[in-house]
Amino acid sequence: MAHPVFRLLFTAQAVALVGTGLLTLALGLLAYDLAGSDAGAVLGTALAIKMLAYVAVAPVIAALTDRLPRKTVLITADVVRAVVALALPFVAQVWQIYVLIFVLQAASATFTPAFQSTIPSVLEDEDDYTAALSLSRLAHDLEAVLSPMLAAAVLLVIDYNILFVGTVLGFAASGLLVWTTSLPTLPLPDRGQPLRARITAGARVMTARPVLRALLVMNLVVAAATALVLVNTVVYVRDLLGGSNTGVAVTLGCYGAGSMAVALILPQVSSEVPDRTVMLAGCTVLPIGLTAVAVVMFVDPGPALGWAVLATMWVMLGAGTSLVNTPSARLLRYQSTTSTRSAVFTAQFSLSHACFLLTYPIAGWMGARAGQPVAAATLALLATLAVVVATRLWPRSVSAKATEPATT
């Protein structure tokens, strides 16, 4: 935080995250107003649209804007997000939500990779960059905890539509902070290749390198655990344990606490333990946690023991995802050059979210139709197979740091 440029960028990220958190809650309440008991279906469709924008739009926009200054890209994305958030309270039809959510998430799919790929050029020292990654992870986890609390306090005195105003202010503040920041100038990419080649450039770099191929598979491990937590926590707490909405919040807080704990200690660990060891440890923890959840669901130990096991497993899953996610940006930095970095970060953003197109249906649809134990066991098996593949793809002899230039 002593670095002035990073401090401004991090603050921009933090306020934008708060805005996103407020938007998530406000959108759920808006969907209920418009669709009533079908609000879950509306939100499920909105989530699918979000994934579609992340997977399909991010590489295309990155290729089309690769010669624009990063500051222009970031500010434009914030402006678009603010305008969409401002328009959401005025929608009267469900389809209008879908259109605006697609535009909003397309803007987010533009902002996030551009932001992430800029930080390595701002913080060239490896230790500083590692600390920045942990701080960024911590910001995401704190947002998940603080935004609902802030929203709950606001809703005590005003209507939920005001939450959209908070979202607009968050994105506007983010854009203003970026505008006041002096960002490093990145080299212009080669436009000699056709658009299709530039869209797939980052993916080709990732599939050409053993370390990044392993990261692609590790994304599936993380997606399996994250999908179970995000989709089924409310089902476990309300239906299986007889808990309340407060219990849901506390359980999700356990997941965030595990992630935050790892984010806080990882800068010290990373200087002594190789990234491969740290990330594969996280990948090992996740299927163990998923298997334990499946066993608990099969055994049905009762509310008292069930609560204790669930809280422990959620801390474990949060820690495991952070062990994989936090160092992943270091791998992208090591395995790319300044000319390929934006494309590689965009590819990771897009392909990591593509994994959720598989794990969300398993967690949701299979849990509803075949039972929660079957869904958890299926995700545990999927994660276990992915860990085996990732371990084979990244031999112990291959360093995380690139030994040759990353080309497209």
XYZ file of C-alpha atoms in Angstrom:
408
model
C 0.000 0.000 0.000
C 3.030 2.285 0.177
C 3.198 2.251 -3.633
C 1.079 5.240 -4.754
C -0.144 3.784 -8.063
C -1.075 0.424 -6.578
C -2.750 2.128 -3.626
C -5.082 4.026 -5.950
C -5.767 0.976 -8.115
C -6.457 -1.211 -5.094
C -8.836 1.400 -3.678
C -10.602 1.512 -7.050
C -10.941 -2.265 -6.965
C -12.251 -2.235 -3.391
C -14.981 0.358 -3.982
C -16.026 -1.378 -7.204
C -16.313 -4.662 -5.270
C -18.557 -3.012 -2.689
C -20.708 -1.694 -5.520
C -20.909 -5.180 -7.020
C -21.894 -6.660 -3.662
C -24.709 -4.150 -3.223
C -25.852 -4.830 -6.781
C -26.057 -8.578 -6.130
C -28.478 -8.146 -3.245
C -30.495 -5.426 -4.967
C -30.830 -7.570 -8.081
C -32.227 -10.460 -6.028
C -34.858 -8.196 -4.465
C -35.709 -6.697 -7.854
C -36.129 -10.175 -9.341
C -38.513 -11.085 -6.505
C -40.581 -7.949 -7.153
C -40.886 -8.816 -10.845
C -41.154 -12.606 -10.718
C -42.293 -13.507 -7.204
C -41.750 -17.207 -6.508
C -39.947 -17.545 -9.856
C -37.184 -15.204 -8.684
C -34.815 -18.170 -8.301
C -35.223 -19.039 -11.962
C -34.603 -15.402 -12.912
C -31.414 -15.262 -10.849
C -30.283 -18.632 -12.189
C -30.675 -17.349 -15.737
C -28.852 -14.137 -14.828
C -25.987 -16.249 -13.427
C -25.829 -18.241 -16.662
C -25.742 -14.987 -18.649
C -22.903 -13.787 -16.424
C -20.859 -16.911 -17.171
C -21.618 -16.585 -20.889
C -20.350 -13.000 -20.889
C -17.213 -13.971 -18.975
C -16.391 -16.921 -21.209
C -17.332 -15.588 -24.640
C -17.041 -11.801 -24.417
C -13.795 -11.319 -22.480
C -11.367 -12.653 -25.155
C -13.155 -10.806 -27.967
C -13.178 -7.431 -26.216
C -9.573 -7.902 -25.106
C -8.528 -8.491 -28.720
C -10.511 -5.501 -29.994
C -9.168 -3.110 -27.327
C -5.579 -4.367 -27.135
C -4.163 -1.136 -28.592
C -6.150 1.195 -26.364
C -4.520 2.599 -23.216
C -5.356 0.508 -20.144
C -6.705 3.607 -18.407
C -9.220 4.173 -21.220
C -10.377 0.561 -21.090
C -10.786 0.556 -17.303
C -12.641 3.873 -17.111
C -14.961 2.971 -20.001
C -15.837 -0.322 -18.327
C -16.649 1.495 -15.080
C -18.809 4.035 -16.912
C -20.774 1.281 -18.646
C -21.291 -0.568 -15.352
C -22.469 2.618 -13.643
C -24.961 3.394 -16.423
C -26.385 -0.138 -16.319
C -26.718 -0.047 -12.531
C -28.501 3.294 -12.833
C -30.948 1.807 -15.367
C -31.780 -1.378 -13.426
C -34.276 0.199 -10.944
C -36.413 1.320 -13.901
C -36.889 -2.085 -15.554
C -40.440 -3.449 -15.735
C -39.874 -6.773 -17.508
C -37.693 -9.757 -16.688
C -36.122 -9.793 -20.164
C -34.840 -6.264 -19.545
C -32.910 -7.584 -16.542
C -31.284 -10.180 -18.769
C -30.179 -7.618 -21.361
C -28.764 -5.217 -18.780
C -27.008 -8.003 -16.880
C -25.307 -9.149 -20.082
C -24.042 -5.614 -20.764
C -22.958 -5.214 -17.128
C -21.059 -8.502 -17.040
C -19.483 -7.830 -20.436
C -18.112 -4.616 -18.933
C -16.863 -6.544 -15.903
C -15.278 -9.098 -18.226
C -13.439 -6.160 -19.788
C -12.417 -4.475 -16.537
C -11.124 -7.414 -14.499
C -8.533 -8.916 -16.895
C -7.307 -5.445 -17.878
C -6.934 -4.531 -14.203
C -5.181 -7.790 -13.296
C -2.749 -7.595 -16.208
C -1.774 -4.017 -15.280
C -0.662 -4.777 -11.710
C 2.484 -6.783 -12.686
C 3.746 -3.732 -14.586
C 3.059 -1.510 -11.585
C 4.692 -3.791 -8.992
C 7.768 -5.260 -10.621
C 9.255 -6.558 -7.354
C 8.185 -10.186 -6.838
C 7.569 -9.872 -3.087
C 5.489 -6.730 -3.583
C 3.441 -8.447 -6.277
C 2.837 -11.497 -4.064
C 1.652 -9.241 -1.237
C -0.624 -7.414 -3.695
C -2.210 -10.697 -4.788
C -2.941 -11.620 -1.188
C -4.395 -8.164 -0.556
C -6.604 -8.501 -3.625
C -7.824 -11.906 -2.426
C -8.528 -10.399 0.975
C -10.538 -7.599 -0.637
C -12.756 -10.113 -2.430
C -13.374 -12.047 0.779
C -14.091 -8.926 2.821
C -16.518 -7.732 0.158
C -18.442 -10.994 0.475
C -18.806 -10.357 4.217
C -19.150 -6.571 4.416
C -21.459 -5.837 1.466
C -24.409 -7.864 2.837
C -23.935 -6.228 6.259
C -23.866 -2.751 4.699
C -26.903 -3.566 2.590
C -28.790 -4.900 5.625
C -28.095 -1.667 7.513
C -29.264 0.447 4.569
C -32.461 -1.583 4.140
C -33.462 -0.840 7.722
C -34.161 2.777 6.811
C -34.645 3.029 3.019
C -35.986 1.094 0.024
C -33.755 -1.435 -1.726
C -33.702 0.655 -4.927
C -31.255 2.970 -3.158
C -28.773 0.086 -3.231
C -28.502 0.658 -6.972
C -27.411 4.229 -6.222
C -24.683 2.822 -3.978
C -23.608 0.590 -6.836
C -23.441 3.540 -9.226
C -21.354 5.512 -6.737
C -18.990 2.565 -6.324
C -18.343 2.234 -10.048
C -18.089 6.027 -10.472
C -15.545 6.245 -7.659
C -13.575 3.394 -9.203
C -13.447 5.173 -12.567
C -12.413 8.452 -10.930
C -9.582 6.769 -9.022
C -8.313 5.107 -12.188
C -8.498 8.447 -14.005
C -6.273 10.090 -11.373
C -3.717 7.255 -11.551
C -0.637 7.328 -13.768
C -0.489 3.859 -15.314
C 2.600 2.441 -17.047
C 2.530 2.348 -20.829
C 2.445 -1.200 -22.178
C 3.982 -2.147 -25.545
C 1.527 -2.254 -28.422
C 0.615 -5.804 -29.464
C 1.239 -7.146 -32.944
C -1.788 -6.539 -35.134
C -0.310 -8.590 -37.989
C -2.380 -11.590 -36.957
C -6.064 -11.930 -37.875
C -8.693 -11.184 -35.245
C -9.425 -14.858 -34.608
C -5.769 -15.510 -33.818
C -5.646 -12.540 -31.451
C -8.806 -13.701 -29.673
C -7.276 -17.126 -29.020
C -3.729 -15.875 -28.385
C -3.910 -16.142 -24.600
C -5.443 -19.616 -24.707
C -2.691 -20.785 -27.063
C -0.001 -19.508 -24.692
C -1.661 -21.321 -21.789
C -2.065 -24.636 -23.610
C 1.533 -24.487 -24.867
C 3.097 -24.399 -21.390
C 3.009 -27.243 -18.830
C 2.601 -24.891 -15.867
C -0.368 -23.067 -17.373
C -1.913 -26.297 -18.658
C -1.871 -27.502 -15.067
C -3.446 -24.219 -13.952
C -6.303 -24.762 -16.399
C -7.062 -28.095 -14.734
C -6.657 -26.618 -11.239
C -9.396 -24.152 -12.181
C -11.754 -27.121 -12.416
C -10.838 -28.232 -8.883
C -11.616 -24.753 -7.557
C -14.847 -24.562 -9.555
C -16.058 -27.858 -8.075
C -15.622 -26.622 -4.500
C -16.882 -23.098 -5.172
C -20.012 -24.327 -6.948
C -20.928 -26.541 -4.007
C -20.531 -23.636 -1.581
C -22.343 -20.989 -3.627
C -25.189 -23.163 -4.855
C -25.915 -25.481 -1.946
C -25.011 -23.670 1.286
C -28.560 -22.361 1.634
C -29.955 -25.862 0.997
C -27.691 -27.496 3.568
C -28.366 -24.905 6.238
C -32.115 -24.408 5.742
C -33.315 -27.851 4.697
C -30.802 -30.344 6.099
C -29.829 -28.575 9.331
C -33.013 -26.601 9.965
C -31.124 -23.309 10.193
C -32.084 -19.744 9.348
C -30.863 -17.046 6.983
C -28.449 -16.007 9.713
C -27.065 -19.534 9.670
C -26.524 -19.241 5.930
C -24.572 -16.002 6.429
C -22.477 -17.518 9.228
C -21.670 -20.607 7.143
C -20.604 -18.506 4.174
C -18.563 -16.442 6.624
C -16.694 -19.624 7.605
C -15.797 -20.137 3.949
C -14.588 -16.540 3.686
C -12.629 -16.856 6.930
C -10.697 -19.839 5.586
C -9.866 -17.936 2.427
C -8.829 -14.793 4.308
C -6.581 -16.756 6.676
C -4.624 -18.159 3.743
C -4.456 -14.757 2.042
C -2.898 -13.268 5.168
C -0.157 -15.887 5.610
C 0.624 -16.666 1.974
C 3.141 -13.828 1.369
C 5.398 -15.330 4.055
C 4.878 -18.882 2.816
C 5.476 -18.074 -0.861
C 9.017 -16.907 -0.209
C 9.957 -20.343 1.138
C 7.589 -22.853 -0.497
C 7.368 -23.344 -4.299
C 4.121 -22.307 -5.971
C 3.606 -25.860 -7.241
C 3.638 -27.225 -3.702
C 1.275 -24.540 -2.405
C -1.238 -24.890 -5.234
C -1.263 -28.685 -5.304
C -1.745 -28.649 -1.538
C -4.839 -26.528 -2.084
C -5.995 -28.860 -4.837
C -5.600 -31.809 -2.457
C -7.529 -30.134 0.347
C -10.559 -29.416 -1.854
C -11.542 -32.988 -2.866
C -10.967 -34.109 0.730
C -13.375 -31.439 1.906
C -15.913 -32.319 -0.803
C -15.694 -36.006 0.107
C -16.250 -35.189 3.771
C -19.348 -33.172 2.863
C -20.695 -36.088 0.811
C -20.138 -38.485 3.733
C -21.920 -36.139 6.140
C -24.845 -35.855 3.744
C -25.081 -39.661 3.485
C -24.765 -40.275 7.234
C -27.013 -37.372 8.368
C -25.447 -37.002 11.841
C -28.037 -34.568 13.140
C -28.025 -30.778 13.557
C -25.406 -30.455 16.323
C -22.656 -32.528 14.724
C -23.794 -31.463 11.267
C -23.232 -27.782 12.090
C -19.749 -28.464 13.471
C -18.698 -30.526 10.453
C -20.199 -28.098 7.954
C -18.470 -25.075 9.493
C -15.145 -26.941 9.565
C -15.487 -28.111 5.978
C -16.394 -24.609 4.764
C -13.268 -23.162 6.423
C -11.291 -25.953 4.770
C -12.806 -25.326 1.336
C -12.200 -21.579 1.652
C -8.567 -22.178 2.552
C -8.113 -24.621 -0.329
C -9.546 -22.275 -2.956
C -7.327 -19.432 -1.728
C -4.235 -21.676 -1.853
C -4.918 -22.167 -5.561
C -6.391 -18.822 -6.597
C -3.983 -16.434 -4.874
C -0.711 -17.700 -6.446
C -2.309 -18.279 -9.866
C -1.636 -14.694 -11.003
C 2.059 -15.232 -10.205
C 2.085 -18.109 -12.673
C 0.473 -15.940 -15.329
C 3.091 -13.259 -14.715
C 5.982 -15.721 -14.828
C 4.733 -17.460 -17.954
C 3.981 -14.358 -20.044
C 5.771 -11.337 -21.424
C 4.595 -7.728 -21.371
C 3.266 -8.172 -24.912
C 1.291 -11.363 -24.145
C 0.310 -10.633 -20.547
C -3.069 -9.051 -21.221
C -4.092 -11.927 -23.501
C -2.960 -14.538 -20.964
C -4.783 -12.912 -18.049
C -7.906 -12.646 -20.210
C -7.662 -16.320 -21.183
C -7.366 -17.350 -17.534
C -10.359 -15.182 -16.629
C -12.461 -16.675 -19.412
C -11.420 -20.328 -19.152
C -11.579 -20.462 -15.356
C -15.186 -19.276 -15.476
C -15.958 -21.809 -18.209
C -15.422 -24.525 -15.580
C -18.499 -23.280 -13.741
C -20.644 -24.135 -16.758
C -19.957 -27.753 -15.734
C -19.854 -27.530 -11.943
C -22.890 -25.269 -11.388
C -25.307 -27.752 -13.030
C -23.787 -30.648 -11.093
C -24.172 -28.802 -7.789
C -27.656 -27.482 -8.556
C -29.511 -29.825 -10.874
C -27.951 -33.063 -9.655
C -28.401 -31.982 -6.048
C -32.107 -31.312 -6.663
C -32.822 -34.458 -8.666
C -30.394 -37.136 -7.456
C -29.862 -35.817 -3.944
C -27.282 -33.653 -2.215
C -24.962 -36.547 -1.260
C -24.717 -37.634 -4.909
C -23.953 -34.097 -6.080
C -21.217 -33.645 -3.459
C -19.714 -37.058 -4.263
C -19.741 -36.300 -8.004
C -17.965 -32.986 -7.458
C -15.449 -34.723 -5.161
C -14.714 -37.327 -7.859
C -14.384 -34.634 -10.538
C -11.992 -32.632 -8.325
C -9.920 -35.717 -7.504
C -9.469 -36.618 -11.167
C -8.511 -33.012 -11.940
C -5.867 -33.049 -9.180
C -4.310 -36.199 -10.633
C -4.197 -34.648 -14.109
C -2.782 -31.330 -12.837
C -0.015 -33.149 -10.950
C 1.000 -35.035 -14.092
C 0.829 -31.925 -16.291
C 3.163 -29.978 -13.993
C 6.204 -32.151 -13.242
C 8.184 -31.354 -10.122
C 11.196 -30.547 -12.308
C 9.383 -27.692 -14.126
C 9.711 -24.325 -12.396
C 6.817 -21.888 -12.208
C 9.124 -19.256 -13.678
C 9.324 -19.297 -17.464
C 12.574 -20.506 -18.973
C 11.756 -19.280 -22.472
C 9.785 -16.372 -23.920
C 6.030 -16.831 -23.929
C 4.830 -16.567 -27.522
C 1.460 -16.718 -29.207
